[in-house]
Amino acid sequence: MTNNDKSAQDRVLIFDTTLRDGEQSPGATMSHNEKLEIAELLDDMGVDIIEAGFPIASDGDFEAVAEIAKRSKDAVICGLSRAQFPDIDRCWEAVKHAAQPRIHTFIGTSPLHRAIPNLDMDQMADLIHETVSHARNLCDNVQWSPMDATRTEHDYLCRVVEIAIKAGATTINIPDTVGYTAPRESADLISMLLSRVPGADKVIFSTHCHNDLGMATANALAAVEAGARQIECTINGLGERAGNTALEEVVMAMKVRNDIMPYRTGVDATKIMQISRVVSTVSGFPVQFNKAIVGKNAFAHESGIHQDGMLKNAETFEIMRPTDIGLSETNLVMGKHSGRAALRSKLNDLGYELGDNQLKDVFVRFKALADRKKEIYDDDLIALMTDTSTNAANDRLQVKFLRVICGTEAPQSADLTLTIDGKDHQITAKGDGPVDATFNAVKGLFPHDTKLVLYQVHAVTEGTDAQATVSVRMEEGGKIVTGQSSDTDTVVASAKAYVNALNKLLVRREKTKPAAV
Ligand code: KIV
Ligand code: ZN
């Protein structure tokens, strides 16, 4: 159940930072359009605040935040900025287009972080006063974060939080930057701030937890019990290192255990599964099978005792229904005789609403798959929908033709035609196996100095005709990108995933050109 009275005592604001902290995970690069798509899904699902990026970081980030701000509907659009005037100004320039903009500014306040800019406690306190006041002069909605708050001396934390509130911050976010705290301590910290800091009752306290010790969800919920009313989180728990608090976990925990956690959010939980899939696809971070709420096995019952219990009464082993998070209850098989209407209805059940043109395009790919694969399962359709290598209209590189020779006699070879910037180029290359030969062929046609850091194949469903989803992660000068593709032919999926990663790298090169500031 949702409640849109955001000031109600039991209402917890959901602040999603998938597009900022999530995108900071090494390899989780998202293109401009992918960011717009995710922001739209977040807005539609009822997330209260979307942290859309770090506008000073690059022109690409700035443009994405500005565009998300322009397109925003109900959500507050927030941008991140360091405690520097040019950062804050740049952030404002991007978020000001939103109906409800927010500037989020932060500085590291723990002893370790204070040492980096070499500021003593008084100098840092002055800087906090100046930067928060500056942000507040630009925008009515200002969030301030003392980075590494959980390792900051309590007296100093109280002092700087009070300064930020007096300077005009409307939300005080308490980050556990290195995932160091534990639930009781997380709660005590919020209680301590609420009781000691003058003016604390006039602002919203927020919790921002990292998952290094696997406690990010527990720590966030403990902070809420102590009085925090905003949770910062990401879809699938994406984020730096071990990630952030997972949105789906806190939302469902407060729903399912509302008896002991009587708080509400504005999130429509039935949209969780769809956005989880999109984020996994565009970030290239597969969701672990046993991940709470959104993992493939989260609702699977394998043992006989469990299956028997489930058939008699689902509540025996299920604390929530698959449909609560937008999973369809049945896995009806589709095939080559299935028509366009059946495909549309099945995709709707899976959470995809398609326009006529989109449906036409997906139907062509569905038919091509059905020609090669007798039974098409939900997971096949999801793979079809999330195959980033097929959204290729603007891609500079495209796989046009591939034939490989493989078998017991080495060397294996690949005959490849790539379309590069609209022109076809052909090559035959050899390699140690068909995938190696194919990748050598791509390199022959489009030379580059990237390092392949991950090549991963997984079968979408069971059977020898199953589609393979291939993920390829590559690195160039510290920049990491991931490409993904699915096909019943593993080598074709590999070629497309590799080319997909290269296309992302080209976007990334553009994006990281130094900003004109
Ligand atoms: O983890 C952290 O401290 C952050 C801040 C920038 C809020 O992400
Ligand atoms: Zn963080």
Coordinates of C-alpha atoms and ligand atoms in Angstrom, one line a residue, residues 20-21 80 104 106 145 147-148 173 175 177 208 210, ligand 1:
R20 CA 25.0 8.1 -9.2
D21 CA 26.4 5.8 -6.6
L80 CA 25.7 15.6 -6.3
H104 CA 23.2 17.4 -2.6
F106 CA 29.0 16.6 0.7
S145 CA 26.2 14.7 3.8
M147 CA 30.9 11.6 4.2
D148 CA 32.2 8.8 6.4
N173 CA 22.2 12.4 5.1
P175 CA 26.6 8.0 5.1
T177 CA 30.6 5.3 3.4
H208 CA 23.0 6.0 3.2
H210 CA 27.1 0.5 1.9
Ligands
KIV1 O1 29.0 6.8 0.4 C1 29.0 8.0 0.5 O2 29.5 8.6 1.5 C2 28.4 8.8 -0.6 C3 28.3 10.2 -0.4 C4 28.7 11.0 -1.5 C5 26.9 10.5 0.0 O3 28.0 8.2 -1.6

